[in-house]
PDB file of C-alpha atoms in Angstrom:
ATOM      1  CA  MET K   1     117.004 117.066  93.703  1.00 45.00           C
ATOM      2  CA  ALA K   2     119.346 114.031  93.435  1.00 44.00           C
ATOM      3  CA  LEU K   3     118.577 110.476  92.155  1.00 42.00           C
ATOM      4  CA  ASP K   4     117.917 108.838  95.586  1.00 51.00           C
ATOM      5  CA  GLY K   5     115.454 112.015  96.056  1.00 56.00           C
ATOM      6  CA  SER K   6     117.341 113.497  98.878  1.00 53.00           C
ATOM      7  CA  THR K   7     116.987 117.470  99.205  1.00 60.00           C
ATOM      8  CA  ASP K   8     118.202 119.797 102.189  1.00 75.00           C
ATOM      9  CA  ARG K   9     114.542 119.425 103.746  1.00 90.00           C
ATOM     10  CA  TYR K  10     114.105 115.253 103.726  1.00 96.00           C
ATOM     11  CA  PRO K  11     116.474 111.935 104.378  1.00 96.00           C
ATOM     12  CA  SER K  12     116.787 109.988 101.135  1.00 96.00           C
ATOM     13  CA  ALA K  13     115.740 107.034 100.144  1.00 97.00           C
ATOM     14  CA  PRO K  14     115.971 104.573 100.722  1.00 98.00           C
ATOM     15  CA  TRP K  15     113.500 104.514 104.289  1.00 98.00           C
ATOM     16  CA  ARG K  16     113.732 102.552 106.962  1.00 98.00           C
ATOM     17  CA  LEU K  17     110.248 102.363 108.929  1.00 98.00           C
ATOM     18  CA  ARG K  18     110.499 100.614 112.498  1.00 98.00           C
ATOM     19  CA  GLY K  19     106.749 100.408 114.364  1.00 97.00           C
ATOM     20  CA  ASP K  20     103.566  98.957 114.829  1.00 96.00           C
ATOM     21  CA  ALA K  21     100.416  99.166 112.384  1.00 96.00           C
ATOM     22  CA  ALA K  22      97.054  97.831 112.122  1.00 96.00           C
ATOM     23  CA  LEU K  23      95.876  96.905 107.781  1.00 97.00           C
ATOM     24  CA  HIS K  24      92.159  96.535 107.162  1.00 98.00           C
ATOM     25  CA  VAL K  25      91.681  95.180 104.132  1.00 98.00           C
ATOM     26  CA  GLN K  26      88.285  93.970 102.535  1.00 98.00           C
ATOM     27  CA  PRO K  27      86.838  93.739  98.659  1.00 98.00           C
ATOM     28  CA  VAL K  28      85.912  97.238  96.861  1.00 98.00           C
ATOM     29  CA  ALA K  29      83.775  97.995  93.939  1.00 98.00           C
ATOM     30  CA  ALA K  30      85.840  98.258  91.418  1.00 98.00           C
ATOM     31  CA  ALA K  31      83.525 100.975  89.601  1.00 98.00           C
ATOM     32  CA  ALA K  32      84.307 102.853  92.909  1.00 98.00           C
ATOM     33  CA  ALA K  33      87.803 102.172  92.382  1.00 98.00           C
ATOM     34  CA  ALA K  34      88.199 103.649  89.285  1.00 98.00           C
ATOM     35  CA  ARG K  35      87.495 106.944  90.457  1.00 97.00           C
ATOM     36  CA  PHE K  36      90.591 107.151  92.075  1.00 97.00           C
ATOM     37  CA  VAL K  37      93.000 105.392  89.787  1.00 97.00           C
ATOM     38  CA  PRO K  38      94.095 107.204  86.406  1.00 96.00           C
ATOM     39  CA  PRO K  39      93.031 104.796  83.155  1.00 94.00           C
ATOM     40  CA  SER K  40      96.478 103.764  82.264  1.00 94.00           C
ATOM     41  CA  PHE K  41      96.805 101.892  85.122  1.00 97.00           C
ATOM     42  CA  ALA K  42      94.400  98.238  84.988  1.00 97.00           C
ATOM     43  CA  ILE K  43      92.831  97.707  87.998  1.00 98.00           C
ATOM     44  CA  VAL K  44      93.510  94.169  88.989  1.00 98.00           C
ATOM     45  CA  PRO K  45      89.693  92.110  89.986  1.00 98.00           C
ATOM     46  CA  ILE K  46      89.783  89.673  93.052  1.00 98.00           C
ATOM     47  CA  ALA K  47      86.096  88.647  91.983  1.00 98.00           C
ATOM     48  CA  PRO K  48      83.620  90.001  89.622  1.00 98.00           C
ATOM     49  CA  GLY K  49      83.454  93.969  90.048  1.00 98.00           C
ATOM     50  CA  LEU K  50      85.168  93.885  92.730  1.00 98.00           C
ATOM     51  CA  THR K  51      88.964  95.076  93.629  1.00 98.00           C
ATOM     52  CA  LEU K  52      90.784  94.365  96.605  1.00 98.00           C
ATOM     53  CA  GLY K  53      91.291  97.294  98.860  1.00 98.00           C
ATOM     54  CA  ALA K  54      92.780  98.293 102.523  1.00 98.00           C
ATOM     55  CA  VAL K  55      93.363 101.370 105.245  1.00 98.00           C
ATOM     56  CA  GLY K  56      96.093 101.062 107.324  1.00 98.00           C
ATOM     57  CA  LEU K  57      97.672 102.699 110.899  1.00 98.00           C
ATOM     58  CA  ALA K  58     100.791 102.848 111.521  1.00 98.00           C
ATOM     59  CA  GLU K  59     103.197 104.355 113.679  1.00 97.00           C
ATOM     60  CA  TYR K  60     106.749 104.343 113.256  1.00 98.00           C
ATOM     61  CA  GLY K  61     109.244 105.087 116.422  1.00 98.00           C
ATOM     62  CA  ALA K  62     113.032 104.505 117.193  1.00 98.00           C
ATOM     63  CA  GLY K  63     115.095 103.260 114.594  1.00 98.00           C
ATOM     64  CA  SER K  64     113.545 105.192 111.923  1.00 98.00           C
ATOM     65  CA  THR K  65     114.170 107.309 109.211  1.00 98.00           C
ATOM     66  CA  LEU K  66     112.017 109.860 110.801  1.00 98.00           C
ATOM     67  CA  ARG K  67     109.476 109.050 113.282  1.00 98.00           C
ATOM     68  CA  TYR K  68     105.678 110.068 112.131  1.00 98.00           C
ATOM     69  CA  ARG K  69     101.882 108.827 112.107  1.00 98.00           C
ATOM     70  CA  GLU K  70     100.135 107.662 109.118  1.00 98.00           C
ATOM     71  CA  LEU K  71      97.025 106.507 107.803  1.00 98.00           C
ATOM     72  CA  LEU K  72      97.060 105.168 103.586  1.00 98.00           C
ATOM     73  CA  VAL K  73      94.729 103.928 101.721  1.00 98.00           C
ATOM     74  CA  VAL K  74      94.876 101.242  98.341  1.00 98.00           C
ATOM     75  CA  ALA K  75      91.797 102.113  96.464  1.00 98.00           C
ATOM     76  CA  ALA K  76      92.376  99.116  94.088  1.00 98.00           C
ATOM     77  CA  LEU K  77      95.316  96.557  93.302  1.00 98.00           C
ATOM     78  CA  VAL K  78      96.210  97.613  89.645  1.00 98.00           C
ATOM     79  CA  ARG K  79      98.603  96.546  86.655  1.00 97.00           C
ATOM     80  CA  HIS K  80     101.100  98.362  84.334  1.00 95.00           C
ATOM     81  CA  ARG K  81     103.372  97.163  82.133  1.00 93.00           C
ATOM     82  CA  GLY K  82     104.116  93.705  83.764  1.00 93.00           C
ATOM     83  CA  LYS K  83     103.829  94.797  87.179  1.00 96.00           C
ATOM     84  CA  LEU K  84     101.279  94.409  89.334  1.00 98.00           C
ATOM     85  CA  GLY K  85     101.438  96.897  93.142  1.00 98.00           C
ATOM     86  CA  ALA K  86      98.392  98.998  95.793  1.00 98.00           C
ATOM     87  CA  TRP K  87      97.087 101.747  94.460  1.00 98.00           C
ATOM     88  CA  ILE K  88      97.352 103.989  97.325  1.00 98.00           C
ATOM     89  CA  SER K  89      95.054 107.115  96.387  1.00 98.00           C
ATOM     90  CA  HIS K  90      95.071 108.621  99.988  1.00 98.00           C
ATOM     91  CA  ILE K  91      97.866 108.926 103.032  1.00 98.00           C
ATOM     92  CA  TYR K  92      98.000 111.145 104.993  1.00 98.00           C
ATOM     93  CA  VAL K  93     100.841 112.120 108.151  1.00 98.00           C
ATOM     94  CA  ASP K  94     101.521 114.516 111.365  1.00 98.00           C
ATOM     95  CA  GLU K  95     105.484 115.096 110.310  1.00 98.00           C
ATOM     96  CA  PRO K  96     105.593 117.751 106.964  1.00 98.00           C
ATOM     97  CA  ARG K  97     109.439 115.858 105.744  1.00 98.00           C
ATOM     98  CA  SER K  98     107.471 112.987 105.254  1.00 98.00           C
ATOM     99  CA  GLN K  99     104.688 114.478 103.024  1.00 98.00           C
ATOM    100  CA  ASP K 100     107.362 116.397 101.066  1.00 97.00           C
ATOM    101  CA  ALA K 101     109.519 113.062 100.189  1.00 98.00           C
ATOM    102  CA  GLY K 102     106.283 111.327 100.008  1.00 98.00           C
ATOM    103  CA  ARG K 103     104.771 113.663  97.374  1.00 97.00           C
ATOM    104  CA  GLU K 104     108.403 114.378  95.367  1.00 97.00           C
ATOM    105  CA  ILE K 105     110.510 110.854  95.828  1.00 97.00           C
ATOM    106  CA  TRP K 106     107.671 108.128  95.719  1.00 98.00           C
ATOM    107  CA  GLY K 107     104.913 110.098  94.120  1.00 97.00           C
ATOM    108  CA  LEU K 108     102.277 109.735  96.877  1.00 98.00           C
ATOM    109  CA  PRO K 109      99.796 112.197  97.733  1.00 98.00           C
ATOM    110  CA  LYS K 110     100.360 113.098 101.122  1.00 98.00           C
ATOM    111  CA  GLU K 111      98.125 114.966 103.157  1.00 98.00           C
ATOM    112  CA  ILE K 112      98.944 116.485 106.867  1.00 98.00           C
ATOM    113  CA  ALA K 113      96.472 114.648 109.647  1.00 98.00           C
ATOM    114  CA  ARG K 114      96.071 114.702 113.252  1.00 98.00           C
ATOM    115  CA  PHE K 115      96.040 111.434 114.833  1.00 98.00           C
ATOM    116  CA  ASP K 116      93.600 111.437 118.093  1.00 98.00           C
ATOM    117  CA  ASP K 117      93.783 108.358 120.354  1.00 97.00           C
ATOM    118  CA  ASP K 118      91.054 107.877 122.945  1.00 96.00           C
ATOM    119  CA  LEU K 119      91.178 105.614 126.392  1.00 92.00           C
ATOM    120  CA  ASP K 120      89.866 102.866 124.094  1.00 91.00           C
ATOM    121  CA  ALA K 121      92.282 102.177 121.634  1.00 93.00           C
ATOM    122  CA  ARG K 122      90.975 103.463 118.944  1.00 96.00           C
ATOM    123  CA  THR K 123      92.508 106.930 116.435  1.00 97.00           C
ATOM    124  CA  THR K 124      89.978 109.333 114.634  1.00 98.00           C
ATOM    125  CA  VAL K 125      92.328 110.790 111.862  1.00 98.00           C
ATOM    126  CA  TRP K 126      91.176 114.659 110.866  1.00 98.00           C
ATOM    127  CA  ARG K 127      92.421 116.360 107.683  1.00 97.00           C
ATOM    128  CA  GLY K 128      91.660 120.050 109.306  1.00 95.00           C
ATOM    129  CA  ALA K 129      88.117 119.700 111.097  1.00 96.00           C
ATOM    130  CA  THR K 130      87.137 117.147 108.762  1.00 96.00           C
ATOM    131  CA  PRO K 131      87.062 113.484 110.379  1.00 98.00           C
ATOM    132  CA  LEU K 132      88.821 111.003 108.341  1.00 98.00           C
ATOM    133  CA  CYS K 133      88.015 107.099 109.972  1.00 98.00           C
ATOM    134  CA  VAL K 134      88.257 105.532 113.158  1.00 98.00           C
ATOM    135  CA  MET K 135      90.089 102.387 113.654  1.00 97.00           C
ATOM    136  CA  THR K 136      91.385 100.240 116.079  1.00 94.00           C
ATOM    137  CA  ARG K 137      95.485 100.839 116.946  1.00 91.00           C
ATOM    138  CA  PRO K 138      97.417  97.578 116.758  1.00 86.00           C
ATOM    139  CA  SER K 139      97.382  95.048 119.269  1.00 79.00           C
ATOM    140  CA  ALA K 140     100.621  93.687 121.074  1.00 73.00           C
ATOM    141  CA  ALA K 141      99.352  90.242 121.154  1.00 68.00           C
ATOM    142  CA  ALA K 142     100.915  89.460 117.972  1.00 61.00           C
ATOM    143  CA  THR K 143     103.550  86.752 118.044  1.00 75.00           C
ATOM    144  CA  LEU K 144     104.437  84.927 114.711  1.00 85.00           C
ATOM    145  CA  ARG K 145     107.246  87.153 112.507  1.00 92.00           C
ATOM    146  CA  LEU K 146     106.329  86.542 108.544  1.00 95.00           C
ATOM    147  CA  PRO K 147     108.031  88.195 105.938  1.00 97.00           C
ATOM    148  CA  LEU K 148     106.310  91.444 104.275  1.00 97.00           C
ATOM    149  CA  PHE K 149     107.012  92.605 100.252  1.00 97.00           C
ATOM    150  CA  ALA K 150     104.598  95.438  99.825  1.00 97.00           C
ATOM    151  CA  PRO K 151     104.711  96.428  95.844  1.00 98.00           C
ATOM    152  CA  VAL K 152     102.995 100.490  95.143  1.00 98.00           C
ATOM    153  CA  LEU K 153     102.432 101.663  92.296  1.00 98.00           C
ATOM    154  CA  SER K 154     102.053 105.544  91.521  1.00 97.00           C
ATOM    155  CA  LEU K 155     102.513 108.666  89.553  1.00 96.00           C
ATOM    156  CA  LEU K 156     105.176 111.431  89.309  1.00 94.00           C
ATOM    157  CA  ASP K 157     104.939 113.675  86.449  1.00 91.00           C
ATOM    158  CA  ARG K 158     102.651 111.755  83.916  1.00 89.00           C
ATOM    159  CA  ARG K 159     105.217 108.830  84.237  1.00 94.00           C
ATOM    160  CA  ALA K 160     104.650 105.480  86.719  1.00 96.00           C
ATOM    161  CA  LEU K 161     106.404 104.491  89.023  1.00 97.00           C
ATOM    162  CA  TRP K 162     107.228 101.237  90.696  1.00 97.00           C
ATOM    163  CA  PHE K 163     108.770 100.390  93.990  1.00 98.00           C
ATOM    164  CA  GLN K 164     108.430  97.322  97.028  1.00 98.00           C
ATOM    165  CA  GLY K 165     109.074  97.460 100.656  1.00 98.00           C
ATOM    166  CA  VAL K 166     110.832  94.334 102.098  1.00 98.00           C
ATOM    167  CA  GLY K 167     110.930  93.680 105.340  1.00 98.00           C
ATOM    168  CA  SER K 168     109.215  91.050 108.303  1.00 98.00           C
ATOM    169  CA  ALA K 169     106.879  92.415 111.736  1.00 96.00           C
ATOM    170  CA  ARG K 170     104.780  89.841 114.066  1.00 94.00           C
ATOM    171  CA  CYS K 171     101.801  89.342 112.392  1.00 93.00           C
ATOM    172  CA  ARG K 172      98.501  88.483 113.690  1.00 92.00           C
ATOM    173  CA  ILE K 173      95.441  88.255 111.311  1.00 92.00           C
ATOM    174  CA  GLY K 174      90.774  88.240 112.779  1.00 92.00           C
ATOM    175  CA  ARG K 175      88.335  90.504 111.544  1.00 93.00           C
ATOM    176  CA  SER K 176      87.816  94.301 111.736  1.00 93.00           C
ATOM    177  CA  GLU K 177      85.588  96.984 111.279  1.00 93.00           C
ATOM    178  CA  ILE K 178      86.354 100.896 110.831  1.00 97.00           C
ATOM    179  CA  HIS K 179      84.379 103.619 110.742  1.00 97.00           C
ATOM    180  CA  VAL K 180      84.472 106.237 107.912  1.00 98.00           C
ATOM    181  CA  PRO K 181      82.019 108.947 108.214  1.00 97.00           C
ATOM    182  CA  ALA K 182      80.071 109.410 105.381  1.00 96.00           C
ATOM    183  CA  HIS K 183      81.424 112.626 104.748  1.00 95.00           C
ATOM    184  CA  SER K 184      84.821 111.370 104.352  1.00 98.00           C
ATOM    185  CA  PRO K 185      86.975 112.098 100.859  1.00 96.00           C
ATOM    186  CA  LEU K 186      87.484 107.949 101.815  1.00 97.00           C
ATOM    187  CA  ALA K 187      83.513 107.300 102.420  1.00 98.00           C
ATOM    188  CA  GLU K 188      83.121 106.762  98.675  1.00 97.00           C
ATOM    189  CA  LEU K 189      85.170 103.505  98.681  1.00 98.00           C
ATOM    190  CA  GLY K 190      82.859 101.706 101.180  1.00 98.00           C
ATOM    191  CA  PHE K 191      85.471 100.608 103.774  1.00 98.00           C
ATOM    192  CA  ASP K 192      83.344  99.360 106.946  1.00 96.00           C
ATOM    193  CA  ARG K 193      84.446  95.444 107.517  1.00 96.00           C
ATOM    194  CA  GLY K 194      86.728  92.711 106.689  1.00 97.00           C
ATOM    195  CA  TRP K 195      89.902  91.320 107.421  1.00 97.00           C
ATOM    196  CA  ARG K 196      92.248  93.048 109.994  1.00 95.00           C
ATOM    197  CA  ILE K 197      96.428  92.243 110.274  1.00 94.00           C
ATOM    198  CA  ASP K 198      98.282  93.640 113.610  1.00 94.00           C
ATOM    199  CA  LEU K 199     102.188  94.300 112.302  1.00 95.00           C
ATOM    200  CA  THR K 200     103.577  94.961 115.352  1.00 94.00           C
ATOM    201  CA  ASP K 201     107.000  94.836 115.154  1.00 95.00           C
ATOM    202  CA  LEU K 202     107.577  95.975 112.254  1.00 96.00           C
ATOM    203  CA  ASP K 203     110.382  97.061 110.128  1.00 98.00           C
ATOM    204  CA  LEU K 204     110.571  97.722 106.843  1.00 98.00           C
ATOM    205  CA  ILE K 205     112.866  99.400 103.632  1.00 98.00           C
ATOM    206  CA  VAL K 206     111.717 100.965 101.339  1.00 98.00           C
ATOM    207  CA  PRO K 207     113.967 102.349  98.907  1.00 98.00           C
ATOM    208  CA  PRO K 208     113.605 104.283  95.679  1.00 97.00           C
ATOM    209  CA  PRO K 209     111.190 103.398  92.668  1.00 97.00           C
ATOM    210  CA  ARG K 210     112.176 102.492  89.510  1.00 92.00           C
ATOM    211  CA  ARG K 211     110.493 105.289  86.766  1.00 87.00           C
ATOM    212  CA  GLY K 212     108.835 104.709  83.488  1.00 74.00           C
ATOM    213  CA  ARG K 213     110.337 105.956  80.371  1.00 67.00           C
ATOM    214  CA  ARG K 214     107.219 107.558  78.971  1.00 67.00           C
ATOM    215  CA  GLU K 215     103.823 110.019  79.916  1.00 67.00           C
ATOM    216  CA  LEU K 216     100.513 108.874  80.913  1.00 66.00           C
ATOM    217  CA  ASP K 217      97.348 109.506  80.179  1.00 62.00           C
ATOM    218  CA  VAL K 218      96.170 111.093  83.375  1.00 65.00           C
ATOM    219  CA  SER K 219      92.626 112.872  82.063  1.00 57.00           C
ATOM    220  CA  ALA K 220      91.060 111.069  84.050  1.00 48.00           C
ATOM    221  CA  GLY K 221      90.727 108.918  87.411  1.00 52.00           C
ATOM    222  CA  ALA K 222      92.500 110.331  90.865  1.00 43.00           C
ATOM    223  CA  ALA K 223      93.926 113.762  91.008  1.00 37.00           C
ATOM    224  CA  GLN K 224      97.510 112.796  91.981  1.00 35.00           C
TER     225      GLN K 224
END
């Protein structure tokens, strides 16, 4: 594999992601998040016993490096060696090339899932026969265009990675509810009610990550 992650199986980084997304944001119990975060990463609190979590549903279409749908779960905000970022504990896509690139370039635990839409603008995401969550798709009513900065910390071959997506989108903020079935692997994080950010006309560039120089302790926390 080349330094930019290029192979004959998927495009090299950076990737361009264009489309629409809905982001559900809420406090998450730090004790629950710790189940998914390796001990070498410090969970950043936003209040006593709480960190910030999120669930994002996105569809990347025309103009993107690859066209696919994605469900991502941020279990916590974390810090490592002066870098702050989201810790993505779960991420699901419907495109095998995105799965491979996510794992091999950015150290993200991507899995293949199915995205089923209904007539009420809701999407159910399935991993095999297991429903992961139900979310309302993004609304096209957002009009204010804002810059976006999306820093992420991850782990690949026992080394920390840091990268930051940069771009812009039309944004709308409101109250949010999502449904996570009790037997979903996401249920332990307690997502239910929070704030919703609709991102329409999204245009994001995701560069190759910066890689740490030393191996980390991954004896506990998430299985990456």
